[in-house]
């Protein structure tokens, strides 16, 4: 039993959580939006085990859904989620009411006679039953709402479990048949504005490359192109296609890479344009026009005068139409139709006029698209014609040049084969022969000078050899003289020493003789 209660609480939790998907955008205040996100993260992200924890979680989530629907947080949701303990949900929000207040419309039902309701004397309890199932990709939902006025269970359930689900599955398959793979792929297409931005990006890159090739911008200013050039260079190196460009100078290498990048970006742009055109044609042929596509540009909108439907709303139904209505429909329904037709004729006229204008505007838009497509073909044909015409002019110029050359050859043939070119050739040949003879004379004179220079060099070498021998002999004689001078200096020093010795001896002898004479005296 506890497991069944927990499963039911989990189902209720998922049911409440489904209401928070699109209602969070109702907050105008950014702080409240962040606070709501924090509460959702707390209630969804934390693990809750047991019946009490899951019940408290569901109570907080249901109250948060009510705050989200009102677009304003109140009560405990004004505090930070980490500061609030959700285990006391019954104390904060109170126990669930045992009796639900009766709505105002129920009083009107009470005043209806029981025979009209077909319920006899049974008590009217006013219980509601709601069954919903959402459709994929946000296309809407199937919903069924019933109010029972009896004690017993309503009979519309079919008397068995799963009957309602089976009926919903059947209706869902009828209203939403499975899409093919091609339709699913077309449904995942990018937004047209994003495709336009991609094409504009390619055009900007092509324009930047052209500006750099024309010298309008420098390499340093072209940052986006520089990044793509690096990627292209790395790709060429990895695929082995960079060898023929690597040997070129840096400037020529940059030009070749820019040309390759221009070619690849232009091819990529053309491929994107052709692919989008093909997908547009395929989408128009496979997918019907969306019922919710009411967007009309100002040039496609059509307005008709209000007097167009004036006669229609003032005209009564014919006798033939009334007879057919009474034949196929109940009298009360026909009377109600005539009454509504009389009371709401202005509204009917306005709606019919709007519908008429919408249909005509749609036709005008389709015609405009076809005209734009035809104009695009005309522009492409005109561009091809211009290219063909430029090629034709080049061919005509080459033909005229060839005709002039043939006429010149014919004139020369009639003059005997001597033409201005042959005369110029003869003059150039004579000048070449004279130049050749002068060059040969200069070469002969150069050879004579070379022979004389060789003789002078030989004499110079011989004189240098003799001079070197003489210098060596003189240096040898000088060395002998230096040795003799050195010997003479030694002998002179010896003689000087002897002379000094003799002088000292003589002085000593003279002094001795003087002393002897003094003694004698």
Short mmCIF file of C-alpha atoms in Angstrom, two decimals:
data_model
loop_
_atom_site.label_atom_id
_atom_site.label_comp_id
_atom_site.label_asym_id
_atom_site.label_seq_id
_atom_site.Cartn_x
_atom_site.Cartn_y
_atom_site.Cartn_z
CA UNK A 1 0.00 0.00 0.00
CA UNK A 2 2.84 2.38 0.86
CA UNK A 3 4.42 1.71 -2.54
CA UNK A 4 1.18 2.58 -4.33
CA UNK A 5 0.90 5.85 -2.37
CA UNK A 6 4.48 6.80 -3.26
CA UNK A 7 3.83 6.04 -6.93
CA UNK A 8 0.73 8.23 -6.82
CA UNK A 9 2.72 11.03 -5.17
CA UNK A 10 5.37 10.73 -7.90
CA UNK A 11 2.66 10.99 -10.56
CA UNK A 12 1.27 14.10 -8.86
CA UNK A 13 4.79 15.54 -8.70
CA UNK A 14 5.28 15.08 -12.45
CA UNK A 15 1.83 16.55 -13.06
CA UNK A 16 2.65 19.71 -11.04
CA UNK A 17 6.08 19.92 -12.63
CA UNK A 18 4.53 20.08 -16.10
CA UNK A 19 2.92 23.44 -15.26
CA UNK A 20 6.30 25.07 -14.56
CA UNK A 21 7.65 24.63 -18.08
CA UNK A 22 6.21 27.73 -19.73
CA UNK A 23 4.88 29.66 -16.74
CA UNK A 24 8.28 30.73 -15.41
CA UNK A 25 8.41 33.39 -18.13
CA UNK A 26 5.55 35.22 -16.41
CA UNK A 27 7.93 36.86 -13.94
CA UNK A 28 8.74 40.42 -14.91
CA UNK A 29 11.32 40.79 -12.15
CA UNK A 30 14.64 39.10 -12.82
CA UNK A 31 15.34 38.49 -9.11
CA UNK A 32 12.02 36.66 -8.66
CA UNK A 33 12.78 34.60 -11.76
CA UNK A 34 16.14 33.53 -10.29
CA UNK A 35 14.47 32.81 -6.93
CA UNK A 36 11.89 30.61 -8.67
CA UNK A 37 14.65 28.75 -10.50
CA UNK A 38 16.46 28.14 -7.20
CA UNK A 39 13.28 26.70 -5.64
CA UNK A 40 12.71 24.44 -8.64
CA UNK A 41 16.28 23.19 -8.40
CA UNK A 42 15.78 22.45 -4.70
CA UNK A 43 12.49 20.59 -5.16
CA UNK A 44 13.57 18.69 -8.26
CA UNK A 45 17.24 18.10 -7.51
CA UNK A 46 17.00 16.77 -3.96
CA UNK A 47 16.24 13.10 -3.32
CA UNK A 48 13.05 12.46 -1.36
CA UNK A 49 12.40 9.04 0.18
CA UNK A 50 9.21 7.98 1.87
CA UNK A 51 5.62 9.09 1.82
CA UNK A 52 6.01 12.09 4.13
CA UNK A 53 8.96 13.62 2.28
CA UNK A 54 7.29 13.21 -1.09
CA UNK A 55 4.00 14.64 0.23
CA UNK A 56 5.80 17.72 1.63
CA UNK A 57 7.67 18.12 -1.65
CA UNK A 58 4.40 18.00 -3.63
CA UNK A 59 2.76 20.55 -1.31
CA UNK A 60 5.61 23.02 -1.81
CA UNK A 61 5.66 22.41 -5.57
CA UNK A 62 1.88 22.90 -5.90
CA UNK A 63 2.06 26.17 -3.95
CA UNK A 64 5.00 27.27 -6.12
CA UNK A 65 2.90 26.55 -9.24
CA UNK A 66 0.16 28.82 -7.88
CA UNK A 67 2.72 31.59 -7.29
CA UNK A 68 4.09 31.09 -10.80
CA UNK A 69 0.60 31.40 -12.31
CA UNK A 70 0.09 34.68 -10.44
CA UNK A 71 3.56 35.90 -11.46
CA UNK A 72 4.58 36.77 -7.90
CA UNK A 73 6.31 34.82 -5.12
CA UNK A 74 4.77 34.88 -1.64
CA UNK A 75 5.17 33.22 1.74
CA UNK A 76 8.19 30.97 2.27
CA UNK A 77 9.22 31.32 -1.37
CA UNK A 78 10.53 34.82 -0.62
CA UNK A 79 13.33 33.22 1.42
CA UNK A 80 16.32 31.43 -0.02
CA UNK A 81 15.60 27.71 -0.60
CA UNK A 82 18.60 26.60 1.47
CA UNK A 83 17.20 28.44 4.51
CA UNK A 84 13.79 26.70 4.40
CA UNK A 85 13.01 23.20 5.70
CA UNK A 86 10.22 21.71 3.60
CA UNK A 87 9.47 18.98 6.13
CA UNK A 88 6.91 21.26 7.85
CA UNK A 89 4.72 21.83 4.80
CA UNK A 90 1.49 21.13 6.70
CA UNK A 91 2.42 23.70 9.36
CA UNK A 92 3.27 26.38 6.78
CA UNK A 93 0.37 25.92 4.37
CA UNK A 94 -2.11 24.20 6.70
CA UNK A 95 -3.89 20.88 6.22
CA UNK A 96 -5.94 20.35 3.03
CA UNK A 97 -9.49 21.64 3.20
CA UNK A 98 -12.10 18.97 3.85
CA UNK A 99 -14.76 20.90 1.98
CA UNK A 100 -14.32 22.81 -1.27
CA UNK A 101 -16.23 26.06 -1.72
CA UNK A 102 -18.98 25.76 -4.27
CA UNK A 103 -18.47 27.85 -7.42
CA UNK A 104 -21.05 30.42 -8.46
CA UNK A 105 -22.08 28.53 -11.59
CA UNK A 106 -23.13 25.58 -9.42
CA UNK A 107 -25.97 27.65 -7.94
CA UNK A 108 -27.41 28.06 -11.41
CA UNK A 109 -27.29 24.30 -11.94
CA UNK A 110 -29.11 23.74 -8.64
CA UNK A 111 -32.01 25.83 -9.86
CA UNK A 112 -32.48 23.58 -12.89
CA UNK A 113 -35.31 21.03 -12.60
CA UNK A 114 -34.08 17.47 -11.86
CA UNK A 115 -35.98 16.09 -14.83
CA UNK A 116 -33.85 18.22 -17.11
CA UNK A 117 -30.67 16.80 -15.62
CA UNK A 118 -32.00 13.26 -15.77
CA UNK A 119 -30.62 12.51 -12.31
CA UNK A 120 -33.90 12.23 -10.34
CA UNK A 121 -33.47 13.08 -6.68
CA UNK A 122 -29.72 12.39 -6.52
CA UNK A 123 -27.50 14.86 -4.69
CA UNK A 124 -25.37 17.25 -6.77
CA UNK A 125 -21.80 17.02 -5.52
CA UNK A 126 -20.04 19.04 -8.27
CA UNK A 127 -16.99 16.81 -8.60
CA UNK A 128 -14.77 17.44 -11.63
CA UNK A 129 -12.86 15.00 -13.79
CA UNK A 130 -10.00 16.14 -16.02
CA UNK A 131 -8.05 14.03 -18.50
CA UNK A 132 -5.27 15.48 -20.64
CA UNK A 133 -2.58 14.28 -23.00
CA UNK A 134 -0.02 16.58 -24.61
CA UNK A 135 0.96 16.35 -28.25
CA UNK A 136 4.63 16.25 -29.33
CA UNK A 137 6.67 19.27 -30.40
CA UNK A 138 4.44 21.67 -28.47
CA UNK A 139 1.51 21.32 -30.89
CA UNK A 140 -1.09 21.44 -28.12
CA UNK A 141 -3.02 18.96 -25.97
CA UNK A 142 -6.14 16.78 -25.94
CA UNK A 143 -8.24 17.55 -22.85
CA UNK A 144 -11.57 16.37 -21.44
CA UNK A 145 -13.32 18.07 -18.51
CA UNK A 146 -16.49 16.70 -16.89
CA UNK A 147 -18.56 17.73 -13.86
CA UNK A 148 -20.64 15.04 -12.15
CA UNK A 149 -23.79 15.89 -10.20
CA UNK A 150 -24.44 12.43 -8.70
CA UNK A 151 -23.14 10.27 -5.88
CA UNK A 152 -22.24 7.44 -8.22
CA UNK A 153 -19.28 7.42 -10.56
CA UNK A 154 -19.97 9.07 -13.92
CA UNK A 155 -20.90 6.80 -16.78
CA UNK A 156 -18.75 8.52 -19.44
CA UNK A 157 -15.66 6.56 -18.29
CA UNK A 158 -16.94 3.50 -20.14
CA UNK A 159 -17.15 1.19 -17.13
CA UNK A 160 -13.65 -0.23 -17.41
CA UNK A 161 -10.07 0.73 -16.66
CA UNK A 162 -7.94 1.97 -19.55
CA UNK A 163 -10.87 2.78 -21.85
CA UNK A 164 -10.18 6.50 -21.75
CA UNK A 165 -6.48 5.98 -22.45
CA UNK A 166 -7.30 3.70 -25.37
CA UNK A 167 -9.70 6.29 -26.78
CA UNK A 168 -7.08 9.02 -26.44
CA UNK A 169 -4.48 6.86 -28.17
CA UNK A 170 -6.89 6.25 -31.04
CA UNK A 171 -7.76 9.94 -31.41
CA UNK A 172 -4.12 10.93 -31.07
CA UNK A 173 -3.13 8.58 -33.92
CA UNK A 174 -5.94 10.02 -36.07
CA UNK A 175 -5.14 13.68 -35.39
CA UNK A 176 -1.35 13.35 -35.29
CA UNK A 177 -0.22 10.65 -37.74
CA UNK A 178 3.46 9.71 -37.56
CA UNK A 179 5.72 11.84 -39.68
CA UNK A 180 8.00 10.41 -42.29
CA UNK A 181 11.77 10.69 -41.99
CA UNK A 182 11.81 13.36 -44.68
CA UNK A 183 9.17 15.45 -42.91
CA UNK A 184 11.04 15.07 -39.62
CA UNK A 185 14.26 16.24 -41.29
CA UNK A 186 12.47 19.24 -42.80
CA UNK A 187 11.00 20.09 -39.41
CA UNK A 188 14.54 20.34 -37.99
CA UNK A 189 15.59 22.99 -40.50
CA UNK A 190 17.26 26.12 -39.22
CA UNK A 191 15.48 29.44 -39.04
CA UNK A 192 15.59 31.43 -42.34
CA UNK A 193 17.14 34.38 -40.53
CA UNK A 194 19.99 32.17 -39.36
CA UNK A 195 20.57 30.98 -42.94
CA UNK A 196 20.68 34.62 -44.06
CA UNK A 197 23.29 35.34 -41.39
CA UNK A 198 25.38 32.37 -42.59
CA UNK A 199 25.25 33.61 -46.19
CA UNK A 200 26.10 37.15 -45.02
CA UNK A 201 29.11 35.71 -43.15
CA UNK A 202 30.35 33.96 -46.31
CA UNK A 203 29.88 37.17 -48.32
CA UNK A 204 31.81 39.14 -45.69
CA UNK A 205 34.73 36.67 -45.83
CA UNK A 206 34.75 36.84 -49.64
CA UNK A 207 34.71 40.65 -49.50
CA UNK A 208 37.60 40.73 -47.01
CA UNK A 209 39.65 38.39 -49.22
CA UNK A 210 38.98 40.56 -52.28
CA UNK A 211 39.95 43.71 -50.35
CA UNK A 212 43.28 42.18 -49.32
CA UNK A 213 44.00 40.99 -52.87
CA UNK A 214 43.19 44.50 -54.17
CA UNK A 215 45.39 46.12 -51.53
CA UNK A 216 42.55 47.88 -49.72
CA UNK A 217 43.40 46.27 -46.36
CA UNK A 218 46.62 44.85 -44.99
CA UNK A 219 47.33 41.39 -43.67
CA UNK A 220 47.34 42.56 -40.05
CA UNK A 221 43.86 44.12 -40.37
CA UNK A 222 42.30 40.94 -41.78
CA UNK A 223 42.08 38.94 -38.53
CA UNK A 224 39.17 36.67 -39.50
CA UNK A 225 40.82 35.76 -42.80
CA UNK A 226 44.14 35.15 -41.02
CA UNK A 227 42.52 32.56 -38.76
CA UNK A 228 40.92 30.80 -41.74
CA UNK A 229 44.24 30.93 -43.65
CA UNK A 230 45.93 29.12 -40.75
CA UNK A 231 43.26 26.41 -40.78
CA UNK A 232 43.51 26.08 -44.57
CA UNK A 233 47.30 25.81 -44.37
CA UNK A 234 47.06 23.11 -41.69
CA UNK A 235 44.52 21.23 -43.81
CA UNK A 236 46.73 21.39 -46.90
CA UNK A 237 49.71 20.15 -44.90
CA UNK A 238 47.72 17.23 -43.47
CA UNK A 239 46.43 16.25 -46.93
CA UNK A 240 49.85 16.62 -48.58
CA UNK A 241 48.78 19.47 -50.92
CA UNK A 242 51.04 22.16 -49.48
CA UNK A 243 54.23 21.04 -51.23
CA UNK A 244 53.69 23.11 -54.40
CA UNK A 245 53.04 26.27 -52.34
CA UNK A 246 55.73 25.84 -49.69
CA UNK A 247 58.60 26.68 -52.08
CA UNK A 248 57.05 30.03 -53.08
CA UNK A 249 58.03 33.34 -51.44
CA UNK A 250 55.99 34.42 -48.45
CA UNK A 251 54.00 37.09 -50.33
CA UNK A 252 53.21 34.80 -53.28
CA UNK A 253 52.35 32.00 -50.84
CA UNK A 254 49.84 34.33 -49.12
CA UNK A 255 48.22 35.18 -52.47
CA UNK A 256 47.87 31.51 -53.42
CA UNK A 257 46.28 30.69 -50.05
CA UNK A 258 43.87 33.63 -50.39
CA UNK A 259 42.82 32.46 -53.85
CA UNK A 260 42.24 28.90 -52.60
CA UNK A 261 40.25 30.21 -49.61
CA UNK A 262 38.17 32.47 -51.88
CA UNK A 263 37.38 29.52 -54.13
CA UNK A 264 36.36 27.26 -51.24
CA UNK A 265 34.23 29.88 -49.45
CA UNK A 266 32.45 30.82 -52.68
CA UNK A 267 31.75 27.15 -53.44
CA UNK A 268 30.47 26.63 -49.90
CA UNK A 269 28.16 29.65 -50.20
CA UNK A 270 26.75 28.42 -53.52
CA UNK A 271 26.18 24.97 -52.04
CA UNK A 272 24.26 26.44 -49.06
CA UNK A 273 22.10 28.59 -51.37
CA UNK A 274 21.30 25.68 -53.70
CA UNK A 275 20.56 23.37 -50.76
CA UNK A 276 18.16 25.89 -49.19
CA UNK A 277 16.38 26.41 -52.51
CA UNK A 278 16.00 22.65 -52.94
CA UNK A 279 14.73 22.25 -49.38
CA UNK A 280 12.26 25.11 -49.90
CA UNK A 281 10.86 23.43 -53.01
CA UNK A 282 10.71 20.09 -51.22
CA UNK A 283 9.01 21.62 -48.19
CA UNK A 284 6.40 23.36 -50.32
CA UNK A 285 5.64 20.11 -52.12
CA UNK A 286 5.48 17.89 -49.00
CA UNK A 287 4.42 19.98 -46.02
CA UNK A 288 1.10 21.86 -46.08
CA UNK A 289 0.89 25.49 -45.12
CA UNK A 290 0.74 25.84 -41.33
CA UNK A 291 -2.64 26.81 -39.94
CA UNK A 292 -0.95 29.19 -37.51
CA UNK A 293 1.04 31.05 -40.13
CA UNK A 294 -0.71 34.43 -40.23
CA UNK A 295 2.38 36.55 -40.87
CA UNK A 296 1.96 38.87 -43.81
CA UNK A 297 4.36 41.54 -44.94
CA UNK A 298 3.10 45.02 -45.69
CA UNK A 299 3.54 44.56 -49.44
CA UNK A 300 1.35 41.41 -49.40
CA UNK A 301 -1.53 42.78 -47.35
CA UNK A 302 -4.72 43.58 -49.29
CA UNK A 303 -7.63 45.68 -48.00
CA UNK A 304 -11.07 45.63 -49.62
CA UNK A 305 -13.75 48.30 -49.20
CA UNK A 306 -16.31 47.66 -46.47
CA UNK A 307 -19.19 47.97 -48.93
CA UNK A 308 -18.24 44.66 -50.54
CA UNK A 309 -20.08 42.61 -47.90
CA UNK A 310 -22.77 45.20 -47.18
CA UNK A 311 -25.29 43.65 -49.56
CA UNK A 312 -24.49 40.15 -48.33
CA UNK A 313 -25.24 40.87 -44.65
CA UNK A 314 -28.49 42.73 -45.44
CA UNK A 315 -29.84 39.95 -47.65
CA UNK A 316 -32.15 37.38 -46.01
CA UNK A 317 -31.74 33.65 -46.66
CA UNK A 318 -33.70 32.50 -49.69
CA UNK A 319 -36.65 30.13 -49.49
CA UNK A 320 -34.59 27.37 -51.10
CA UNK A 321 -31.87 27.71 -48.47
CA UNK A 322 -34.39 27.73 -45.62
CA UNK A 323 -36.06 24.58 -46.99
CA UNK A 324 -32.72 22.79 -47.14
CA UNK A 325 -31.83 23.88 -43.59
CA UNK A 326 -35.18 22.68 -42.21
CA UNK A 327 -34.79 19.41 -44.08
CA UNK A 328 -31.39 18.51 -42.62
CA UNK A 329 -31.37 20.25 -39.18
CA UNK A 330 -33.80 20.55 -36.23
CA UNK A 331 -36.18 23.50 -36.21
CA UNK A 332 -34.72 24.96 -33.00
CA UNK A 333 -31.23 24.89 -34.49
CA UNK A 334 -32.45 26.58 -37.69
CA UNK A 335 -34.23 29.30 -35.68
CA UNK A 336 -31.10 29.81 -33.60
CA UNK A 337 -29.04 30.05 -36.79
CA UNK A 338 -31.36 32.68 -38.29
CA UNK A 339 -31.33 34.65 -35.05
CA UNK A 340 -27.53 34.60 -34.86
CA UNK A 341 -27.34 35.52 -38.54
CA UNK A 342 -29.51 38.55 -37.82
CA UNK A 343 -27.87 39.59 -34.55
CA UNK A 344 -24.26 39.01 -35.52
CA UNK A 345 -24.35 40.04 -39.17
CA UNK A 346 -21.82 42.83 -38.64
CA UNK A 347 -19.40 40.43 -36.97
CA UNK A 348 -19.99 37.88 -39.71
CA UNK A 349 -19.33 40.50 -42.36
CA UNK A 350 -16.11 41.60 -40.67
CA UNK A 351 -14.89 38.00 -40.38
CA UNK A 352 -15.79 37.19 -43.95
CA UNK A 353 -14.03 40.30 -45.19
CA UNK A 354 -10.95 39.44 -43.11
CA UNK A 355 -11.04 35.89 -44.45
CA UNK A 356 -11.36 37.20 -48.00
CA UNK A 357 -8.48 39.62 -47.49
CA UNK A 358 -6.38 36.85 -45.90
CA UNK A 359 -6.98 34.53 -48.87
CA UNK A 360 -6.15 37.25 -51.39
CA UNK A 361 -3.07 38.28 -49.39
CA UNK A 362 -1.93 34.66 -49.33
CA UNK A 363 -2.40 34.44 -53.10
CA UNK A 364 -0.50 37.69 -53.54
CA UNK A 365 2.34 36.43 -51.37
CA UNK A 366 2.59 33.19 -53.34
CA UNK A 367 2.58 35.15 -56.60
CA UNK A 368 5.25 37.47 -55.25
CA UNK A 369 7.42 34.50 -54.28
CA UNK A 370 6.99 32.99 -57.74
CA UNK A 371 7.83 36.39 -59.27
CA UNK A 372 10.95 36.67 -57.10
CA UNK A 373 11.97 33.17 -58.13
CA UNK A 374 11.39 34.03 -61.79
CA UNK A 375 13.30 37.29 -61.37
CA UNK A 376 16.17 35.33 -59.85
CA UNK A 377 16.21 33.06 -62.90
CA UNK A 378 16.14 36.15 -65.14
CA UNK A 379 19.07 37.68 -63.24
CA UNK A 380 21.06 34.45 -63.54
CA UNK A 381 20.27 34.28 -67.26
CA UNK A 382 21.27 37.93 -67.66
CA UNK A 383 24.54 37.32 -65.83
CA UNK A 384 25.27 34.31 -68.05
CA UNK A 385 24.40 36.39 -71.11
CA UNK A 386 26.78 39.15 -69.99
CA UNK A 387 29.56 36.61 -69.52
CA UNK A 388 28.85 35.12 -72.94
CA UNK A 389 28.85 38.60 -74.50
CA UNK A 390 32.24 39.44 -72.93
CA UNK A 391 33.63 36.15 -74.29
CA UNK A 392 32.15 37.00 -77.68
CA UNK A 393 33.89 40.39 -77.66
CA UNK A 394 37.21 38.71 -76.83
CA UNK A 395 36.70 36.24 -79.68
CA UNK A 396 35.93 39.08 -82.08
CA UNK A 397 39.05 40.97 -80.98
CA UNK A 398 41.21 37.88 -81.52
CA UNK A 399 39.62 37.35 -84.92
CA UNK A 400 40.30 40.94 -85.97
CA UNK A 401 43.90 40.58 -84.80
CA UNK A 402 44.29 37.39 -86.81
CA UNK A 403 42.74 39.02 -89.90
CA UNK A 404 45.19 41.91 -89.66
CA UNK A 405 48.10 39.48 -89.40
CA UNK A 406 46.86 37.60 -92.48
CA UNK A 407 46.52 40.86 -94.40
CA UNK A 408 50.06 41.83 -93.45
CA UNK A 409 51.38 38.45 -94.61
CA UNK A 410 49.50 38.82 -97.88
CA UNK A 411 50.95 42.30 -98.48
CA UNK A 412 54.47 41.07 -97.80
CA UNK A 413 53.98 38.17 -100.16
CA UNK A 414 52.93 40.58 -102.91
CA UNK A 415 55.99 42.80 -102.26
CA UNK A 416 58.36 39.86 -102.80
CA UNK A 417 58.66 38.55 -99.35
CA UNK A 418 60.53 41.60 -97.97
CA UNK A 419 58.72 43.05 -95.02
CA UNK A 420 59.45 45.60 -92.38
CA UNK A 421 60.18 42.83 -89.95
CA UNK A 422 62.70 41.21 -92.31
CA UNK A 423 64.45 44.58 -92.82
CA UNK A 424 64.64 45.11 -89.09
CA UNK A 425 65.95 41.57 -88.76
CA UNK A 426 68.75 42.24 -91.32
CA UNK A 427 69.74 45.44 -89.56
CA UNK A 428 69.86 43.67 -86.24
CA UNK A 429 71.91 40.81 -87.78
CA UNK A 430 74.48 43.26 -89.21
CA UNK A 431 74.68 45.08 -85.90
CA UNK A 432 75.15 41.75 -84.17
CA UNK A 433 77.99 40.76 -86.55
CA UNK A 434 79.75 44.09 -86.01
CA UNK A 435 79.37 43.70 -82.28
CA UNK A 436 80.75 40.17 -82.54
CA UNK A 437 83.81 41.38 -84.50
CA UNK A 438 84.47 44.16 -82.00
CA UNK A 439 84.17 41.66 -79.18
CA UNK A 440 86.65 39.34 -80.93
CA UNK A 441 89.12 42.26 -81.40
CA UNK A 442 88.77 43.18 -77.78
CA UNK A 443 89.34 39.54 -76.85
CA UNK A 444 92.53 39.41 -78.97
CA UNK A 445 93.80 42.62 -77.40
CA UNK A 446 92.99 41.15 -74.00
CA UNK A 447 94.99 38.03 -74.81
CA UNK A 448 98.02 40.18 -75.81
CA UNK A 449 97.74 42.17 -72.62
CA UNK A 450 97.54 38.94 -70.66
CA UNK A 451 100.75 37.65 -72.34
CA UNK A 452 102.60 40.90 -71.56
CA UNK A 453 101.32 40.78 -68.00
CA UNK A 454 102.59 37.21 -67.68
CA UNK A 455 106.07 38.29 -68.92
CA UNK A 456 106.14 41.19 -66.47
CA UNK A 457 105.06 38.87 -63.68
CA UNK A 458 107.87 36.43 -64.56
CA UNK A 459 110.45 39.23 -64.55
CA UNK A 460 109.05 40.53 -61.30
CA UNK A 461 109.36 37.10 -59.72
CA UNK A 462 112.95 36.76 -60.97
CA UNK A 463 113.92 40.21 -59.67
CA UNK A 464 112.21 39.45 -56.38
CA UNK A 465 114.16 36.19 -56.11
CA UNK A 466 117.49 37.97 -56.80
CA UNK A 467 116.58 40.70 -54.35
CA UNK A 468 115.75 38.14 -51.70
CA UNK A 469 119.15 36.44 -52.23
CA UNK A 470 120.96 39.79 -51.97
CA UNK A 471 119.06 40.68 -48.85
CA UNK A 472 119.94 37.32 -47.32
CA UNK A 473 123.66 37.87 -48.11
CA UNK A 474 123.61 41.40 -46.69
CA UNK A 475 121.84 40.17 -43.58
CA UNK A 476 124.48 37.43 -43.19
CA UNK A 477 127.30 40.01 -43.57
CA UNK A 478 125.59 42.23 -41.05
CA UNK A 479 125.39 39.34 -38.63
CA UNK A 480 129.14 38.75 -39.02
CA UNK A 481 129.79 42.45 -38.46
CA UNK A 482 127.64 42.38 -35.35
CA UNK A 483 129.54 39.40 -34.02
CA UNK A 484 132.90 41.13 -34.75
CA UNK A 485 131.68 44.34 -33.12
CA UNK A 486 130.63 42.35 -30.10
CA UNK A 487 134.09 40.74 -29.94
CA UNK A 488 135.80 44.15 -30.29
CA UNK A 489 133.64 45.53 -27.48
CA UNK A 490 134.76 42.63 -25.27
CA UNK A 491 138.42 43.22 -26.13
CA UNK A 492 138.05 46.94 -25.47
CA UNK A 493 136.54 46.22 -22.07
CA UNK A 494 139.47 43.91 -21.30
CA UNK A 495 141.98 46.59 -22.37
CA UNK A 496 140.22 49.18 -20.29
CA UNK A 497 140.36 46.88 -17.27
CA UNK A 498 144.07 46.33 -17.80
CA UNK A 499 144.69 50.05 -18.16
CA UNK A 500 142.84 50.71 -14.92
CA UNK A 501 144.88 48.02 -13.19
CA UNK A 502 148.11 49.53 -14.51
CA UNK A 503 147.01 52.99 -13.38
CA UNK A 504 146.25 51.76 -9.88
CA UNK A 505 149.59 49.95 -9.72
CA UNK A 506 151.43 53.05 -10.92
CA UNK A 507 149.75 55.23 -8.33
CA UNK A 508 150.60 52.77 -5.60
CA UNK A 509 154.24 52.70 -6.73
CA UNK A 510 154.40 56.49 -6.81
CA UNK A 511 152.91 56.74 -3.36
CA UNK A 512 155.50 54.26 -2.00
CA UNK A 513 158.35 56.21 -3.46
CA UNK A 514 157.07 59.42 -1.93
CA UNK A 515 156.91 57.89 1.52
CA UNK A 516 160.45 56.62 1.18
CA UNK A 517 161.68 60.09 0.28
CA UNK A 518 160.00 61.55 3.32
CA UNK A 519 161.61 59.02 5.56
CA UNK A 520 164.99 59.72 4.08
CA UNK A 521 164.61 63.40 4.71
#
